[in-house]
Short mmCIF file of C-alpha atoms and ligand atoms in Angstrom, two decimals:
data_model
loop_
_atom_site.label_atom_id
_atom_site.label_comp_id
_atom_site.label_asym_id
_atom_site.label_seq_id
_atom_site.Cartn_x
_atom_site.Cartn_y
_atom_site.Cartn_z
CA MET K 88 160.51 237.56 124.74
CA ARG K 89 162.57 234.63 123.93
CA ARG K 90 159.75 232.95 122.38
CA LEU K 91 156.28 233.99 121.98
CA LEU K 92 153.39 231.95 121.03
CA ILE K 93 150.59 232.89 118.24
CA THR K 94 147.60 230.51 118.13
CA GLY K 95 145.51 231.41 114.82
CA ALA K 96 148.28 231.64 113.11
CA ALA K 97 146.31 230.43 110.12
CA GLY K 98 143.36 232.94 110.77
CA ALA K 99 142.91 236.34 110.13
CA LEU K 100 144.22 238.69 113.33
CA GLY K 101 147.42 235.55 113.29
CA ARG K 102 148.60 236.56 109.81
CA MET K 103 148.76 239.98 110.84
CA ALA K 104 150.22 239.56 113.94
CA ARG K 105 153.26 237.06 112.65
CA ALA K 106 153.67 239.70 110.36
CA ARG K 107 153.60 242.08 113.38
CA LEU K 108 154.76 241.06 116.19
CA GLY K 109 158.52 239.52 115.14
CA GLY K 110 160.52 242.21 117.25
CA LEU K 111 158.63 241.05 120.57
CA ALA K 112 160.36 237.67 120.55
CA ASP K 113 163.74 236.17 119.55
CA THR K 114 161.44 233.45 117.63
CA LEU K 115 158.09 233.53 116.70
CA ARG K 116 156.40 229.76 117.13
CA LEU K 117 153.27 229.91 114.95
CA SER K 118 150.23 227.26 115.64
CA ASP K 119 147.02 226.29 114.23
CA LEU K 120 144.35 223.26 112.93
CA ALA K 121 145.15 224.79 110.16
CA ASP K 122 148.83 225.57 108.04
CA PRO K 123 149.95 228.31 108.15
CA ALA K 124 152.98 229.39 105.85
CA PRO K 125 156.39 227.39 106.81
CA ALA K 126 158.65 229.09 109.19
CA GLY K 127 160.46 231.70 108.13
CA PRO K 128 164.05 232.74 110.04
CA ASN K 129 163.41 233.23 113.35
CA GLU K 130 160.22 230.84 113.66
CA GLU K 131 159.03 227.78 114.67
CA VAL K 132 155.55 226.25 112.87
CA MET K 133 153.75 223.60 115.20
CA THR K 134 150.14 222.60 113.63
CA GLY K 135 147.71 220.86 116.44
CA ASP K 136 144.33 221.03 117.69
CA LEU K 137 143.88 223.00 120.83
CA SER K 138 141.00 220.86 122.06
CA ASP K 139 143.98 217.64 122.85
CA PRO K 140 146.02 218.81 125.90
CA ALA K 141 149.14 217.08 125.29
CA PHE K 142 149.68 218.39 121.66
CA VAL K 143 149.06 221.91 123.69
CA ASN K 144 151.41 221.28 126.85
CA ASP K 145 154.08 220.38 123.73
CA LEU K 146 152.68 223.78 122.20
CA VAL K 147 153.15 226.09 125.19
CA ALA K 148 156.70 224.88 126.91
CA GLY K 149 159.86 227.34 126.09
CA CYS K 150 157.30 229.98 125.55
CA ASP K 151 157.67 233.71 127.39
CA GLY K 152 154.59 235.20 126.19
CA ILE K 153 150.86 233.56 124.32
CA VAL K 154 149.15 235.97 122.22
CA HIS K 155 146.20 233.37 122.17
CA PHE K 156 144.16 233.76 118.47
CA GLY K 157 143.06 230.33 117.92
CA GLY K 158 139.54 228.77 118.25
CA VAL K 159 136.13 229.60 116.47
CA SER K 160 135.79 233.01 115.65
CA VAL K 161 131.47 233.08 114.89
CA GLU K 162 129.00 231.66 116.01
CA ASP K 163 128.37 227.99 115.39
CA ASP K 164 127.47 224.63 116.52
CA PHE K 165 128.05 224.57 120.43
CA SER K 166 130.11 220.77 119.69
CA LYS K 167 132.50 223.13 117.23
CA ILE K 168 133.03 225.61 119.96
CA LEU K 169 133.20 223.19 123.01
CA GLY K 170 136.42 222.10 121.79
CA ALA K 171 138.16 224.59 120.35
CA ASN K 172 136.86 227.53 122.49
CA ILE K 173 136.35 225.54 126.25
CA ILE K 174 138.57 222.50 126.32
CA GLY K 175 141.18 225.14 124.12
CA VAL K 176 141.70 227.66 126.47
CA LYS K 177 141.20 225.51 129.68
CA ASN K 178 144.51 223.55 128.13
CA LEU K 179 146.13 226.62 127.28
CA TYR K 180 145.47 227.79 130.67
CA GLU K 181 146.95 224.52 132.69
CA ALA K 182 150.12 224.04 129.77
CA ALA K 183 150.95 227.77 131.23
CA ARG K 184 150.14 226.62 134.72
CA LEU K 185 153.04 223.97 134.29
CA ASN K 186 155.18 225.52 131.62
CA GLY K 187 156.26 228.71 133.85
CA ARG K 188 153.11 230.62 133.71
CA PRO K 189 153.71 232.64 130.09
CA ARG K 190 151.73 236.18 129.91
CA ILE K 191 149.08 235.47 127.83
CA LEU K 192 146.93 238.01 125.16
CA PHE K 193 143.67 236.55 125.50
CA ALA K 194 141.24 237.42 122.50
CA SER K 195 138.26 237.89 123.51
CA SER K 196 135.49 239.53 121.97
CA ASN K 197 132.68 242.39 122.18
CA HIS K 198 129.90 239.03 122.31
CA VAL K 199 130.69 238.39 125.57
CA VAL K 200 128.43 241.83 126.21
CA GLY K 201 126.65 241.65 123.32
CA PHE K 202 122.74 241.91 124.52
CA HIS K 203 123.83 245.53 126.11
CA PRO K 204 122.34 248.55 123.81
CA GLN K 205 124.07 250.60 121.35
CA THR K 206 123.41 253.84 124.26
CA ALA K 207 125.50 252.35 127.00
CA LYS K 208 128.68 252.63 127.99
CA LEU K 209 130.25 250.01 129.77
CA ASP K 210 133.23 249.23 131.81
CA ALA K 211 136.10 246.31 132.72
CA SER K 212 132.52 245.31 135.27
CA ALA K 213 129.59 245.10 132.92
CA GLU K 214 127.88 242.10 133.05
CA MET K 215 127.83 239.26 130.53
CA ARG K 216 125.17 239.48 128.40
CA PRO K 217 126.65 236.89 125.96
CA ASP K 218 124.74 236.42 122.84
CA GLY K 219 125.38 232.72 121.23
CA TRP K 220 127.41 230.08 121.88
CA TYR K 221 130.28 231.92 120.91
CA GLY K 222 130.06 234.56 123.25
CA VAL K 223 129.75 232.23 126.25
CA SER K 224 132.43 230.61 125.03
CA LYS K 225 134.63 233.41 125.56
CA GLY K 226 133.47 234.66 128.68
CA CYS K 227 133.99 231.17 129.76
CA GLY K 228 137.66 231.71 128.25
CA GLU K 229 137.75 234.77 130.81
CA LEU K 230 136.59 233.12 133.47
CA VAL K 231 139.46 230.55 133.17
CA ALA K 232 141.95 233.52 132.78
CA LYS K 233 140.62 235.16 136.30
CA MET K 234 140.63 231.62 137.97
CA TYR K 235 144.22 230.80 136.63
CA TRP K 236 145.87 234.50 137.38
CA GLU K 237 143.99 234.27 140.97
CA LYS K 238 144.77 230.66 142.04
CA ALA K 239 147.84 230.45 139.55
CA GLY K 240 149.86 233.79 138.53
CA VAL K 241 149.56 233.48 135.31
CA GLU K 242 148.74 236.88 134.22
CA THR K 243 146.59 237.78 131.52
CA ALA K 244 145.18 240.74 129.53
CA ILE K 245 141.67 239.76 128.31
CA LEU K 246 140.73 242.12 125.51
CA ARG K 247 137.44 242.67 124.65
CA ILE K 248 137.32 243.06 120.26
CA GLY K 249 135.77 245.12 118.73
CA SER K 250 136.16 244.60 114.89
CA CYS K 251 139.83 244.41 114.42
CA LEU K 252 140.45 245.17 110.24
CA PRO K 253 142.77 247.53 107.85
CA GLU K 254 139.68 249.75 108.20
CA PRO K 255 136.40 250.12 109.22
CA GLY K 256 133.88 248.73 106.63
CA ASP K 257 129.80 249.33 108.24
CA ARG K 258 128.35 252.40 111.13
CA ARG K 259 129.05 250.08 113.03
CA GLN K 260 132.16 249.55 113.12
CA LEU K 261 132.44 252.64 113.18
CA SER K 262 132.02 252.14 117.06
CA THR K 263 133.81 249.24 117.23
CA TRP K 264 136.70 248.74 114.93
CA LEU K 265 140.07 248.72 116.34
CA SER K 266 143.22 249.39 114.05
CA HIS K 267 146.16 246.37 113.88
CA ASP K 268 148.47 249.58 114.52
CA ASP K 269 146.47 249.57 117.52
CA PHE K 270 146.38 246.16 118.08
CA VAL K 271 150.16 246.52 117.80
CA GLN K 272 150.80 249.08 119.95
CA PHE K 273 148.65 246.51 122.74
CA ALA K 274 150.18 243.60 122.63
CA GLU K 275 153.79 245.88 123.41
CA ARG K 276 152.06 247.00 126.22
CA VAL K 277 151.47 243.94 127.61
CA PHE K 278 154.48 242.10 126.94
CA ASN K 279 156.70 244.98 128.50
CA ALA K 280 154.23 246.41 131.52
CA PRO K 281 156.31 245.71 134.42
CA ARG K 282 153.03 244.79 136.34
CA LEU K 283 150.02 242.92 134.37
CA GLY K 284 147.00 241.12 136.35
CA CYS K 285 143.95 240.37 134.37
CA PRO K 286 142.30 243.28 133.36
CA VAL K 287 139.23 243.34 130.82
CA VAL K 288 140.43 245.55 128.20
CA TYR K 289 137.97 246.73 125.19
CA GLY K 290 139.50 245.96 121.57
CA ALA K 291 138.58 249.12 119.91
CA SER K 292 141.06 252.53 118.92
CA ALA K 293 140.29 255.96 119.93
CA ASN K 294 137.19 255.94 118.13
CA ALA K 295 134.69 259.35 118.52
CA ALA K 296 131.85 256.96 118.62
CA SER K 297 133.56 254.53 121.12
CA TRP K 298 130.53 252.53 123.61
CA TRP K 299 133.87 250.99 125.56
CA ASP K 300 135.48 253.01 129.08
CA ASN K 301 138.89 251.17 128.93
CA ARG K 302 140.70 253.53 132.08
CA ALA K 303 139.85 250.76 134.71
CA ALA K 304 143.45 249.58 132.29
CA ASP K 305 145.12 252.68 132.48
CA HIS K 306 148.04 251.39 133.98
CA LEU K 307 148.95 249.28 130.87
CA GLY K 308 149.80 252.73 129.21
CA TRP K 309 147.80 251.79 126.24
CA ALA K 310 146.57 255.22 124.07
CA PRO K 311 145.28 254.07 121.23
CA LYS K 312 146.11 256.46 117.66
CA ASP K 313 142.92 255.78 115.18
CA ASP K 314 139.79 256.93 115.25
CA ALA K 315 137.04 255.73 112.93
CA GLU K 316 135.48 259.07 112.75
CA ALA K 317 138.01 258.99 109.67
CA TYR K 318 136.79 257.08 107.60
CA ARG K 319 132.81 257.77 108.19
CA ALA K 320 132.15 259.66 105.40
CA LYS K 321 133.28 256.99 102.88
CA VAL K 322 131.62 253.93 105.76
CA GLU K 323 127.82 256.40 105.16
CA ALA K 324 128.31 256.60 100.94
CA ALA K 325 128.88 253.14 101.50
CA ALA K 326 126.94 251.25 103.97
CA PRO K 327 122.93 252.32 103.95
CA ARG K 328 122.06 253.49 107.33
CA PRO K 329 119.52 250.57 108.92
CA ALA K 330 116.49 250.19 110.17
CA ALA K 331 116.72 251.95 113.85
CA ASP K 332 114.96 248.75 115.11
CA ALA K 333 117.34 246.07 113.63
CA PRO K 334 119.62 244.58 115.74
CA GLU K 335 122.84 246.26 113.69
CA ALA K 336 121.19 249.32 115.04
CA VAL K 337 120.30 248.24 118.82
CA PHE K 338 122.26 246.09 120.29
CA GLN K 339 126.30 246.65 120.31
CA GLY K 340 126.88 242.62 119.20
CA ASP K 341 124.81 243.34 116.13
CA VAL K 342 123.15 240.63 114.03
CA PHE K 343 124.85 237.72 116.54
CA THR K 344 121.66 238.58 118.63
CA VAL K 345 120.17 237.35 116.52
CA ASP K 346 121.37 234.02 115.06
CA PRO K 347 119.18 230.76 116.04
CA ILE K 348 120.77 229.35 118.93
CA TYR K 349 123.00 226.26 116.88
CA PRO K 350 120.75 223.13 118.50
CA ASP K 351 124.14 220.42 119.35
P1 NAI M 528 140.34 233.34 112.48
O1 NAI M 528 139.04 232.97 112.12
O2 NAI M 528 140.68 234.16 110.77
O3 NAI M 528 141.60 232.53 113.17
C1 NAI M 528 140.84 231.67 113.79
C2 NAI M 528 142.14 230.52 113.99
O4 NAI M 528 142.13 229.86 114.87
C3 NAI M 528 142.01 229.93 112.50
O5 NAI M 528 142.94 230.04 111.70
C4 NAI M 528 141.56 228.31 112.69
O6 NAI M 528 142.29 227.20 111.88
C5 NAI M 528 142.28 228.38 114.32
N1 NAI M 528 141.91 226.97 115.27
C6 NAI M 528 140.10 226.91 115.39
N2 NAI M 528 139.31 226.04 115.62
C7 NAI M 528 141.18 225.65 116.45
C8 NAI M 528 141.49 224.19 116.58
N3 NAI M 528 140.89 223.55 117.46
N4 NAI M 528 142.69 224.38 117.11
C9 NAI M 528 143.48 225.28 116.47
N5 NAI M 528 143.22 225.94 116.11
C10 NAI M 528 142.12 226.54 115.89
O7 NAI M 528 139.26 234.35 113.10
P2 NAI M 528 140.49 235.73 113.60
O8 NAI M 528 139.01 237.02 113.13
O9 NAI M 528 141.62 235.79 112.69
O10 NAI M 528 140.44 235.82 115.41
C11 NAI M 528 141.62 235.93 116.15
C12 NAI M 528 140.69 235.28 117.21
O11 NAI M 528 140.32 236.65 117.88
C13 NAI M 528 139.77 235.01 117.64
O12 NAI M 528 139.38 233.56 119.24
C14 NAI M 528 138.18 235.53 117.68
O13 NAI M 528 137.63 235.17 118.67
C15 NAI M 528 139.37 236.70 118.25
N6 NAI M 528 138.27 237.87 117.69
C16 NAI M 528 139.16 238.37 116.75
C17 NAI M 528 137.19 239.81 116.20
C18 NAI M 528 138.34 240.43 114.56
O14 NAI M 528 137.60 241.51 114.13
N7 NAI M 528 138.86 239.62 114.25
C19 NAI M 528 136.87 240.45 116.90
C20 NAI M 528 136.98 239.66 118.15
C21 NAI M 528 137.15 238.70 118.77
C1 15L M 529 133.65 238.97 116.56
O1 15L M 529 134.27 238.63 117.90
C2 15L M 529 133.98 237.98 115.07
O2 15L M 529 135.62 237.03 115.87
C3 15L M 529 134.72 239.02 114.50
O3 15L M 529 134.46 238.24 112.96
C4 15L M 529 133.40 239.76 113.72
O4 15L M 529 132.33 239.34 113.83
C5 15L M 529 133.68 241.11 115.22
O5 15L M 529 133.73 240.46 116.50
C6 15L M 529 132.38 241.83 115.25
O6 15L M 529 131.55 241.84 116.37
O7 15L M 529 132.87 243.22 114.37
#
């Protein structure tokens, strides 16, 4: 690619992707509401709000690919989530349609399906059971991606990320962990695959304790390598076992399922 856009570039995954995805394009365009670190060689920085359609149109112009991390990444007031995650995604896809249909990796979340029990094995056809406004907004983003694929031919990998961290930190993450290396390999597959379409993929490493089945996305050839099991002894020594009826032991979405429904 000539130019790859990373939104949310000042955030945790944006900073990781900036360091790891430079080889995918001649230029990385880095954007966030907050200032990312200044542009280095082969980088451009554009600061602004995803809820502003004119800004997003300028942001997407000239890009061949987009890693879309920008937005509110936890439960919050509906008005904040609406602007960043729902209007922001709509702006991104409309800009993509108008600017040469760059391929998109959309960072969705396991919280789209957070009310499924941990005993369930989910695949791409699982019913959406969002566990808050955040999960609702990511489900909405997935639907926007599907609509722009069907109507306008914008290809997207919808990645329902579990917990993307350097290493798993609690017992639930033994199932939900996505290593940085496995994320990077996923991005490489997304932007190099001859055909993408608009698959839903669960963003998890090859965890022995996984709740998710990605066989519907086999055509991408993504084969995660890491397994949270390697950290089990360390995690179990550090993190007490939750009660059997605690949300972190019952629901895939963890304590998001017991957050209040924030009013506005
Ligand atoms: P983060 O909260 O560290 O980064 C998100 C970035 O988006 C922030 O730098 C923030 O300033 C920016 N942002 C927020 N509102 C914005 C707006 N209106 N306009 C422009 N930028 C805005 O989140 P993190 O952990 O880096 O996650 C990245 C993406 O991946 C998020 O969309 C998150 O929902 C998703 N995700 C992350 C997971 C994880 O394990 N880190 C798990 C599941 C999904
Ligand atoms: C997410 O969607 C969040 O962005 C992240 O902060 C974690 O809470 C993650 O899910 C998770 O479920 O572990």
